[in-house]
Coordinates of C-alpha atoms in Angstrom, one line a residue:
X1 CA 7.9 -70.1 -1.8
X2 CA 5.3 -72.7 -1.1
X3 CA 2.8 -70.1 -0.2
X4 CA 3.3 -68.2 -3.4
X5 CA 2.8 -71.4 -5.4
X6 CA -0.3 -72.4 -3.5
X7 CA -2.0 -68.8 -4.0
X8 CA -1.0 -68.8 -7.8
X9 CA -3.2 -72.1 -8.0
X10 CA -5.9 -70.8 -5.8
X11 CA -5.1 -73.2 -3.1
X12 CA -5.3 -72.2 0.7
X13 CA -3.0 -73.6 3.4
X14 CA -3.6 -74.5 6.9
X15 CA -0.5 -74.4 9.2
X16 CA 2.1 -75.1 9.2
X17 CA 2.9 -76.6 12.8
X18 CA -0.6 -77.6 13.3
X19 CA -2.7 -80.9 13.7
X20 CA -5.2 -80.3 11.0
X21 CA -8.9 -80.1 11.5
X22 CA -12.2 -82.1 11.7
X23 CA -15.5 -81.3 10.4
X24 CA -17.9 -83.5 12.3
X25 CA -21.1 -82.1 10.6
X26 CA -20.0 -83.5 7.3
X27 CA -17.7 -86.4 8.6
X28 CA -14.4 -84.8 7.2
X29 CA -11.4 -85.8 9.4
X30 CA -8.4 -84.1 8.2
X31 CA -6.1 -84.8 11.2
X32 CA -3.7 -87.3 12.4
X33 CA -4.6 -86.7 16.1
X34 CA -5.0 -89.7 18.4
X35 CA -8.0 -88.0 19.9
X36 CA -10.1 -89.1 17.1
X37 CA -9.4 -92.9 17.7
X38 CA -12.8 -93.0 19.6
X39 CA -16.4 -93.8 18.7
X40 CA -17.4 -91.4 21.4
X41 CA -17.2 -88.1 19.7
X42 CA -20.8 -86.9 19.6
X43 CA -21.8 -84.2 17.1
X44 CA -22.8 -81.0 18.7
X45 CA -22.8 -77.3 18.4
X46 CA -19.4 -76.1 19.5
X47 CA -16.8 -74.9 17.2
X48 CA -13.4 -75.0 18.4
X49 CA -10.4 -73.0 17.1
X50 CA -6.8 -73.4 18.5
X51 CA -3.4 -72.2 17.4
X52 CA -2.0 -75.0 19.2
X53 CA -2.4 -78.3 17.6
X54 CA -1.5 -80.6 20.5
X55 CA -3.4 -78.7 23.1
X56 CA -6.4 -78.1 20.8
X57 CA -7.0 -81.7 20.1
X58 CA -6.1 -82.9 23.7
X59 CA -8.6 -80.4 25.1
X60 CA -11.3 -81.1 22.6
X61 CA -11.0 -84.9 23.6
X62 CA -11.3 -84.0 27.4
X63 CA -14.4 -82.0 26.8
X64 CA -15.9 -84.4 24.5
X65 CA -15.4 -87.3 27.1
X66 CA -17.4 -85.0 29.6
X67 CA -20.3 -84.8 27.3
X68 CA -19.5 -81.8 25.0
X69 CA -20.6 -82.0 21.5
X70 CA -18.6 -80.5 18.7
X71 CA -19.4 -79.5 15.1
X72 CA -15.9 -78.2 14.1
X73 CA -12.4 -78.5 15.6
X74 CA -9.5 -76.5 13.7
X75 CA -5.8 -76.0 14.7
X76 CA -4.1 -73.3 12.8
X77 CA -0.5 -73.5 14.0
X78 CA 1.8 -70.6 12.7
X79 CA -1.0 -69.4 10.4
X80 CA 1.0 -68.7 7.2
X81 CA -2.3 -68.3 5.2
X82 CA -5.5 -69.2 7.0
X83 CA -5.9 -67.9 10.6
X84 CA -8.3 -68.1 13.4
X85 CA -10.2 -65.1 12.1
X86 CA -10.8 -67.0 8.6
X87 CA -12.5 -69.9 10.2
X88 CA -14.2 -67.9 12.9
X89 CA -16.1 -65.8 10.4
X90 CA -17.2 -69.0 8.5
X91 CA -18.2 -70.7 11.8
X92 CA -20.1 -67.7 13.2
X93 CA -22.4 -67.8 10.1
X94 CA -23.3 -71.5 10.7
X95 CA -26.6 -71.4 12.4
X96 CA -26.1 -74.7 14.3
X97 CA -22.9 -73.2 16.2
X98 CA -24.0 -72.1 19.6
X99 CA -20.7 -71.6 21.0
X100 CA -17.2 -70.5 19.3
X101 CA -14.1 -71.3 21.5
X102 CA -10.7 -69.9 20.7
X103 CA -7.4 -70.8 22.2
X104 CA -5.3 -67.8 21.0
X105 CA -1.7 -67.0 21.5
X106 CA -1.8 -63.8 19.2
X107 CA -2.7 -62.2 16.1
X108 CA -1.2 -59.9 13.7
X109 CA -4.3 -58.1 12.8
X110 CA -6.4 -56.9 15.6
X111 CA -9.0 -55.0 13.5
X112 CA -10.0 -58.2 11.8
X113 CA -10.3 -60.1 15.0
X114 CA -12.5 -57.3 16.2
X115 CA -14.7 -57.3 13.1
X116 CA -15.1 -61.2 13.7
X117 CA -16.2 -60.7 17.4
X118 CA -18.9 -58.1 15.9
X119 CA -19.9 -60.5 13.3
X120 CA -20.4 -63.1 15.7
X121 CA -22.2 -60.8 18.2
X122 CA -24.6 -59.6 15.6
X123 CA -25.6 -63.1 15.0
X124 CA -25.8 -64.2 18.9
X125 CA -23.2 -66.5 18.6
X126 CA -21.2 -66.4 21.9
X127 CA -17.5 -66.3 21.6
X128 CA -15.1 -67.7 24.4
X129 CA -11.4 -66.9 24.3
X130 CA -8.5 -68.6 26.1
X131 CA -5.8 -65.9 25.6
X132 CA -2.4 -67.1 26.7
X133 CA 0.9 -65.2 26.9
X134 CA 0.2 -62.9 29.7
X135 CA 3.3 -63.5 31.8
X136 CA 7.0 -62.6 30.6
X137 CA 7.8 -66.4 30.4
X138 CA 4.3 -67.1 28.6
X139 CA 5.2 -64.3 26.2
X140 CA 8.6 -65.8 25.5
X141 CA 7.2 -69.3 24.8
X142 CA 4.5 -68.0 22.4
X143 CA 7.3 -66.5 20.4
X144 CA 9.1 -69.9 20.0
X145 CA 5.8 -71.8 19.6
X146 CA 3.8 -70.1 16.9
X147 CA 5.8 -66.7 16.6
X148 CA 2.5 -64.8 17.4
X149 CA 2.5 -61.4 18.6
X150 CA 0.7 -61.6 22.0
X151 CA 0.0 -57.9 22.6
X152 CA -0.7 -56.1 25.8
X153 CA -3.0 -58.2 28.1
X154 CA -5.1 -55.3 29.3
X155 CA -5.8 -54.4 25.6
X156 CA -7.2 -57.8 25.0
X157 CA -9.2 -57.7 28.1
X158 CA -10.8 -54.4 27.1
X159 CA -11.6 -55.8 23.7
X160 CA -13.3 -58.8 25.3
X161 CA -15.3 -56.7 27.6
X162 CA -16.6 -54.4 25.0
X163 CA -17.6 -57.2 22.5
X164 CA -19.0 -59.6 25.1
X165 CA -16.3 -62.2 24.9
X166 CA -16.2 -64.8 27.5
X167 CA -12.6 -64.8 29.0
X168 CA -11.5 -68.3 30.0
X169 CA -8.3 -69.6 31.5
X170 CA -8.1 -73.4 31.3
X171 CA -9.0 -76.5 29.5
X172 CA -11.9 -77.2 32.2
X173 CA -13.5 -73.8 31.2
X174 CA -13.9 -75.1 27.6
X175 CA -15.6 -78.1 28.7
X176 CA -17.9 -76.3 31.2
X177 CA -19.0 -73.7 28.7
X178 CA -19.5 -76.3 26.0
X179 CA -22.1 -78.0 28.0
X180 CA -24.2 -74.9 29.2
X181 CA -24.0 -73.1 25.9
X182 CA -24.5 -76.2 23.8
X183 CA -28.0 -77.0 25.5
X184 CA -29.2 -73.9 23.5
X185 CA -31.3 -72.6 26.2
X186 CA -30.8 -68.8 27.5
X187 CA -32.0 -67.2 30.6
X188 CA -33.7 -64.0 30.7
X189 CA -31.7 -62.7 33.7
X190 CA -29.4 -63.7 36.6
X191 CA -32.1 -65.1 39.0
X192 CA -31.0 -68.7 40.1
X193 CA -33.0 -71.3 41.8
X194 CA -31.3 -74.4 43.6
X195 CA -32.7 -77.5 44.2
X196 CA -30.7 -79.9 46.3
X197 CA -30.8 -83.2 48.2
X198 CA -28.0 -81.8 50.6
X199 CA -28.2 -78.8 52.7
X200 CA -24.5 -78.2 52.8
X201 CA -24.0 -78.8 49.0
X202 CA -27.0 -76.3 48.4
X203 CA -25.3 -73.7 50.4
X204 CA -21.9 -74.1 48.6
X205 CA -23.8 -73.6 45.3
X206 CA -25.5 -70.5 46.7
X207 CA -22.2 -68.9 48.0
X208 CA -20.4 -69.5 44.7
X209 CA -23.3 -68.2 42.8
X210 CA -23.4 -65.1 44.9
X211 CA -19.6 -64.6 44.4
X212 CA -20.2 -64.6 40.8
X213 CA -23.0 -62.0 40.8
X214 CA -25.9 -64.4 40.2
X215 CA -29.1 -63.7 42.3
X216 CA -30.2 -66.5 44.6
X217 CA -33.2 -64.8 46.2
X218 CA -35.9 -66.3 48.4
X219 CA -38.5 -67.7 46.3
X220 CA -42.0 -66.0 46.4
X221 CA -44.5 -67.1 49.0
X222 CA -46.7 -68.7 46.2
X223 CA -44.1 -71.0 45.0
X224 CA -42.9 -71.8 48.5
X225 CA -46.6 -72.5 49.2
X226 CA -46.7 -75.1 46.3
X227 CA -43.4 -76.6 47.3
X228 CA -44.6 -77.5 50.8
X229 CA -46.5 -80.3 49.3
X230 CA -43.4 -82.0 48.3
X231 CA -40.6 -80.9 50.8
X232 CA -40.5 -82.5 54.3
X233 CA -40.9 -80.2 57.3
X234 CA -37.2 -80.5 58.2
X235 CA -36.1 -79.4 54.6
X236 CA -36.5 -75.9 53.1
X237 CA -38.7 -74.2 50.4
X238 CA -36.8 -70.9 50.5
X239 CA -33.9 -71.3 48.2
X240 CA -31.9 -73.3 48.1
X241 CA -34.9 -75.7 48.1
X242 CA -33.7 -78.5 50.2
X243 CA -35.5 -81.7 49.7
X244 CA -33.0 -83.6 52.2
X245 CA -32.1 -87.4 51.8
X246 CA -35.9 -88.0 52.2
X247 CA -35.7 -88.2 48.4
X248 CA -34.3 -91.7 48.8
X249 CA -37.6 -92.8 50.3
X250 CA -39.8 -90.6 48.0
X251 CA -38.1 -89.8 44.8
X252 CA -41.3 -88.6 43.1
X253 CA -41.0 -85.4 45.2
X254 CA -37.9 -84.5 43.4
X255 CA -39.7 -84.2 39.9
X256 CA -42.7 -82.2 41.3
X257 CA -40.3 -79.7 43.2
X258 CA -38.1 -79.1 40.1
X259 CA -41.2 -78.4 37.9
X260 CA -42.5 -76.1 40.4
X261 CA -39.3 -74.1 40.7
X262 CA -39.0 -73.9 36.9
X263 CA -42.5 -72.6 36.5
X264 CA -41.9 -69.6 39.0
X265 CA -41.8 -66.5 37.1
X266 CA -39.1 -65.1 39.5
X267 CA -36.6 -67.9 38.2
X268 CA -34.4 -67.6 35.1
X269 CA -32.5 -70.6 35.5
X270 CA -32.2 -73.6 37.7
X271 CA -29.3 -75.7 39.2
X272 CA -29.8 -79.3 40.5
X273 CA -27.3 -80.4 43.3
X274 CA -27.7 -84.0 44.1
X275 CA -25.7 -86.1 46.7
X276 CA -25.4 -89.9 47.2
X277 CA -28.8 -90.8 45.7
X278 CA -28.2 -94.4 44.6
X279 CA -29.9 -97.7 43.6
X280 CA -33.6 -97.2 42.4
X281 CA -33.9 -94.1 43.9
X282 CA -31.2 -92.6 41.9
X283 CA -32.4 -94.3 38.8
X284 CA -35.8 -92.5 39.4
X285 CA -34.2 -89.1 40.0
X286 CA -32.1 -89.5 36.8
X287 CA -35.0 -90.5 34.7
X288 CA -37.2 -87.5 36.0
X289 CA -34.3 -85.1 35.5
X290 CA -34.0 -86.1 32.1
X291 CA -37.9 -85.9 31.5
X292 CA -38.1 -82.4 33.0
X293 CA -35.1 -81.2 31.2
X294 CA -36.7 -82.1 27.8
X295 CA -39.7 -80.0 28.6
X296 CA -37.8 -77.0 30.4
X297 CA -37.5 -73.7 28.5
X298 CA -35.2 -72.3 31.0
X299 CA -31.5 -73.5 31.3
X300 CA -31.0 -76.4 33.9
X301 CA -27.7 -77.7 35.0
X302 CA -26.8 -80.7 37.2
X303 CA -24.2 -81.2 39.7
X304 CA -24.2 -84.7 41.1
X305 CA -21.9 -85.5 43.9
X306 CA -21.5 -89.3 43.4
X307 CA -18.7 -91.6 42.4
X308 CA -18.6 -93.7 39.3
X309 CA -19.1 -97.1 41.0
X310 CA -22.5 -95.8 42.6
X311 CA -23.7 -93.6 40.1
X312 CA -21.7 -93.9 36.8
X313 CA -24.8 -95.3 35.0
X314 CA -26.9 -92.2 36.0
X315 CA -24.2 -89.9 35.0
X316 CA -23.7 -91.5 31.6
X317 CA -27.6 -91.2 31.0
X318 CA -27.4 -87.5 31.9
X319 CA -24.5 -86.9 29.6
X320 CA -26.1 -88.7 26.7
X321 CA -29.2 -86.4 27.1
X322 CA -26.8 -83.5 26.7
X323 CA -27.8 -81.9 30.2
X324 CA -25.1 -79.7 31.6
X325 CA -23.3 -81.9 34.1
X326 CA -20.7 -80.9 36.6
X327 CA -18.5 -82.4 39.2
X328 CA -18.6 -79.5 41.5
X329 CA -20.9 -76.6 42.7
X330 CA -18.1 -74.2 41.8
X331 CA -17.8 -75.3 38.1
X332 CA -21.6 -75.5 37.9
X333 CA -22.0 -71.9 39.3
X334 CA -19.3 -70.7 37.0
X335 CA -20.8 -72.0 33.8
X336 CA -24.3 -70.7 34.7
X337 CA -22.7 -67.2 35.5
X338 CA -20.9 -67.0 32.3
X339 CA -24.2 -68.0 30.5
X340 CA -26.2 -65.3 32.3
X341 CA -23.4 -62.6 31.9
X342 CA -23.3 -63.1 28.1
X343 CA -27.1 -63.3 27.8
X344 CA -27.3 -59.9 29.7
X345 CA -24.2 -58.5 28.0
X346 CA -24.4 -54.7 26.8
X347 CA -24.9 -53.8 23.2
X348 CA -22.0 -53.9 20.7
X349 CA -19.9 -50.8 20.4
X350 CA -21.1 -48.4 17.8
X351 CA -19.4 -48.6 14.3
X352 CA -17.3 -45.8 13.1
X353 CA -19.2 -43.6 10.7
X354 CA -18.9 -45.0 7.2
X355 CA -19.8 -41.8 5.2
X356 CA -17.0 -39.6 6.1
X357 CA -15.9 -38.9 2.5
X358 CA -12.3 -38.4 1.8
X359 CA -9.6 -39.0 4.3
X360 CA -9.2 -35.9 6.5
X361 CA -5.7 -36.7 8.0
X362 CA -3.9 -35.8 4.8
X363 CA -5.4 -32.1 5.4
X364 CA -3.9 -31.8 8.8
X365 CA -0.4 -30.3 9.4
X366 CA 2.4 -32.4 10.4
X367 CA 2.4 -31.1 14.0
X368 CA -1.1 -31.1 15.4
X369 CA -2.2 -28.2 17.8
X370 CA -5.2 -28.4 19.9
X371 CA -7.0 -26.7 17.4
X372 CA -6.1 -29.2 14.7
X373 CA -7.0 -32.2 17.0
X374 CA -10.6 -30.7 17.8
X375 CA -11.2 -30.4 13.9
X376 CA -10.2 -34.0 13.6
X377 CA -12.5 -35.1 16.5
X378 CA -15.4 -33.0 14.9
X379 CA -14.8 -34.8 11.6
X380 CA -15.3 -38.1 13.4
X381 CA -18.7 -36.9 14.8
X382 CA -17.5 -36.0 18.2
X383 CA -19.0 -32.8 19.7
X384 CA -16.2 -30.1 20.4
X385 CA -16.6 -26.4 21.3
X386 CA -16.9 -24.1 18.4
X387 CA -13.7 -22.3 17.6
X388 CA -12.3 -20.0 14.9
X389 CA -8.7 -19.5 14.0
X390 CA -7.8 -15.7 13.8
X391 CA -4.7 -14.2 12.4
X392 CA -5.4 -10.6 13.7
X393 CA -7.2 -8.5 16.3
X394 CA -10.0 -7.7 13.6
X395 CA -10.5 -11.3 12.8
X396 CA -10.7 -12.2 16.7
X397 CA -13.4 -9.3 17.0
X398 CA -15.4 -10.5 14.1
X399 CA -15.2 -14.1 15.4
X400 CA -16.5 -12.9 18.9
X401 CA -19.4 -11.1 17.3
X402 CA -20.3 -14.2 15.4
X403 CA -19.8 -16.7 18.3
X404 CA -21.4 -14.2 21.0
X405 CA -19.7 -13.2 24.4
X406 CA -18.4 -14.4 26.7
X407 CA -15.5 -16.0 24.9
X408 CA -12.0 -17.1 25.5
X409 CA -8.7 -16.7 23.6
X410 CA -5.9 -19.3 23.3
X411 CA -2.6 -19.0 21.3
X412 CA -2.2 -21.6 18.7
X413 CA 1.2 -23.2 18.5
X414 CA 2.7 -26.7 18.1
X415 CA 5.5 -25.6 20.6
X416 CA 3.2 -24.6 23.5
X417 CA 1.5 -27.6 25.2
X418 CA 0.6 -26.2 28.6
X419 CA -1.0 -22.7 27.7
X420 CA -1.7 -21.7 31.1
X421 CA 1.9 -21.9 32.3
X422 CA 3.0 -19.8 29.3
X423 CA 0.4 -17.2 29.9
X424 CA -1.2 -17.9 26.5
X425 CA -4.8 -18.3 27.6
X426 CA -7.5 -15.6 28.6
X427 CA -11.0 -16.8 29.9
X428 CA -14.4 -15.5 30.4
X429 CA -13.9 -12.3 28.2
X430 CA -17.3 -10.5 28.5
X431 CA -17.1 -7.8 25.8
X432 CA -15.0 -6.1 23.2
X433 CA -12.9 -4.0 25.6
X434 CA -11.8 -7.1 27.4
X435 CA -11.1 -9.1 24.3
X436 CA -8.8 -6.2 22.9
X437 CA -6.9 -6.1 26.3
X438 CA -6.5 -9.8 26.3
X439 CA -5.4 -10.0 22.6
X440 CA -2.6 -7.5 23.4
X441 CA -1.4 -9.3 26.6
X442 CA -1.3 -12.7 24.8
X443 CA 0.9 -11.5 22.0
X444 CA 3.2 -9.7 24.5
X445 CA 3.4 -12.7 27.1
X446 CA 3.8 -15.5 24.7
X447 CA 7.2 -14.7 23.1
X448 CA 8.6 -13.9 26.6
X449 CA 7.6 -17.3 27.9
X450 CA 8.5 -19.3 24.9
X451 CA 10.9 -17.2 22.6
X452 CA 11.1 -19.9 19.9
X453 CA 7.4 -20.7 19.7
X454 CA 5.8 -20.8 16.4
X455 CA 2.6 -19.0 16.6
X456 CA -0.1 -19.8 14.0
X457 CA -2.7 -17.4 15.6
X458 CA -5.3 -17.2 18.2
X459 CA -8.6 -19.2 18.5
X460 CA -11.9 -18.0 20.0
X461 CA -13.7 -20.8 21.7
X462 CA -17.5 -20.4 22.1
X463 CA -19.4 -20.6 25.2
X464 CA -19.5 -24.1 26.8
X465 CA -22.6 -25.6 28.5
X466 CA -20.9 -26.7 31.8
X467 CA -18.8 -30.0 32.3
X468 CA -15.1 -30.3 32.9
X469 CA -11.8 -31.3 31.5
X470 CA -10.8 -34.6 30.2
X471 CA -8.0 -36.7 28.7
X472 CA -7.9 -39.2 25.9
X473 CA -4.7 -41.1 25.1
X474 CA -3.7 -44.2 23.1
X475 CA -0.8 -46.2 21.8
X476 CA 0.0 -48.4 19.1
X477 CA 0.4 -52.1 20.4
X478 CA 1.0 -55.4 18.5
X479 CA -1.8 -57.9 17.8
X480 CA -4.8 -56.1 19.5
X481 CA -4.4 -52.9 17.6
X482 CA -4.1 -49.4 19.0
X483 CA -5.7 -49.3 22.7
X484 CA -7.1 -46.0 24.1
X485 CA -8.1 -44.7 27.3
X486 CA -9.8 -41.7 28.9
X487 CA -10.5 -40.0 32.1
X488 CA -11.6 -36.8 33.8
X489 CA -9.0 -34.2 33.9

């Protein structure tokens, strides 16, 4: 009743069962969340949509505290009117949005969600989704929380892969992605250089990056030759570039080394892994990192392994500069890998043809045969073998003359699924005599094998060009839409 009254007056409704929204770009807070009781909520380029009000604003606050800047935060709750897709379409059209994050329990219209993903993809707006409700317990909780249809998990994952969606699992992932995508810098590939003051930490970073399909290859000889000016003999110019703790005594070598690595044409992005560099040396390293980052075109992330007492000031300076900062090599490598994966994602799936004319399904019989199914596939632009439905021997002979030998014959019947077992197939018929004999045999064998079968005729498929059999199947599922699958037969 409330929704009907709102619609009659041209009003839209957010919720119920949500905590409202905040538009940081225009300073519009429409929420009662305690997460807004802070002056440290930097304006940024992340748009965050959550079906959960409490989790949405709590995870926003944690990410903002770690240095992520947000442009919009919206919680939609039970989505009686406005939903994630409505807001997602608007935010994806904002040129200032560099990352769209969704906490999603489920949707009632998978087609609209897919269209939103395509819309964002066409505008090069990354989309990250934290999709919950995979386990039976989680699915039951979703029903009582927002009453959303969770859908089959594999269907969602398939959609994510096809449309380049970044699949995330936890609140930490929101913060980690917000930092790296919020910088606005994009790599051209997956080649990572690691610059470190700790050999052990550099190795950990390299291992995690390798696990995540990043390339941590040795630097070219020319770059290594340039680095020898700044790296002590007991360090390494290979990759990771190990400056060792000697940076404490000569912090200037850090900046020169990092600039040299970023200028290397075989490097797409860089990770700086620092250890307990404190005092004046730490201050110099922080200052140089900030200045190099300002001039860098390639993505640059930092993992500084230091406690707040010794390095809190340095970490604060780096966060204020919007340099992606991480507390562990694993999280730093994960964020860089997701950035590279999104940047090198495949093209969006092709759209369905839009000039198909009037609907074709109403022309189909209620029970489809193989012949009918191929006609439908052809209408959608999928190549199929040429077939002619024949109601008599004369029609079959005429069709063979039109198509050309060799041909095949198949009985058309909605009651015969497996034609070979019923003796309802004749293959590789080379001439008219073989066709006449095969036609008679099919009409004789089929009633014996399937006495009650309704025979609509015989099709004569044309000659193929090699290949093999296959299978395509699908099902109607909630939320994500009708998933399909295929394989070789």
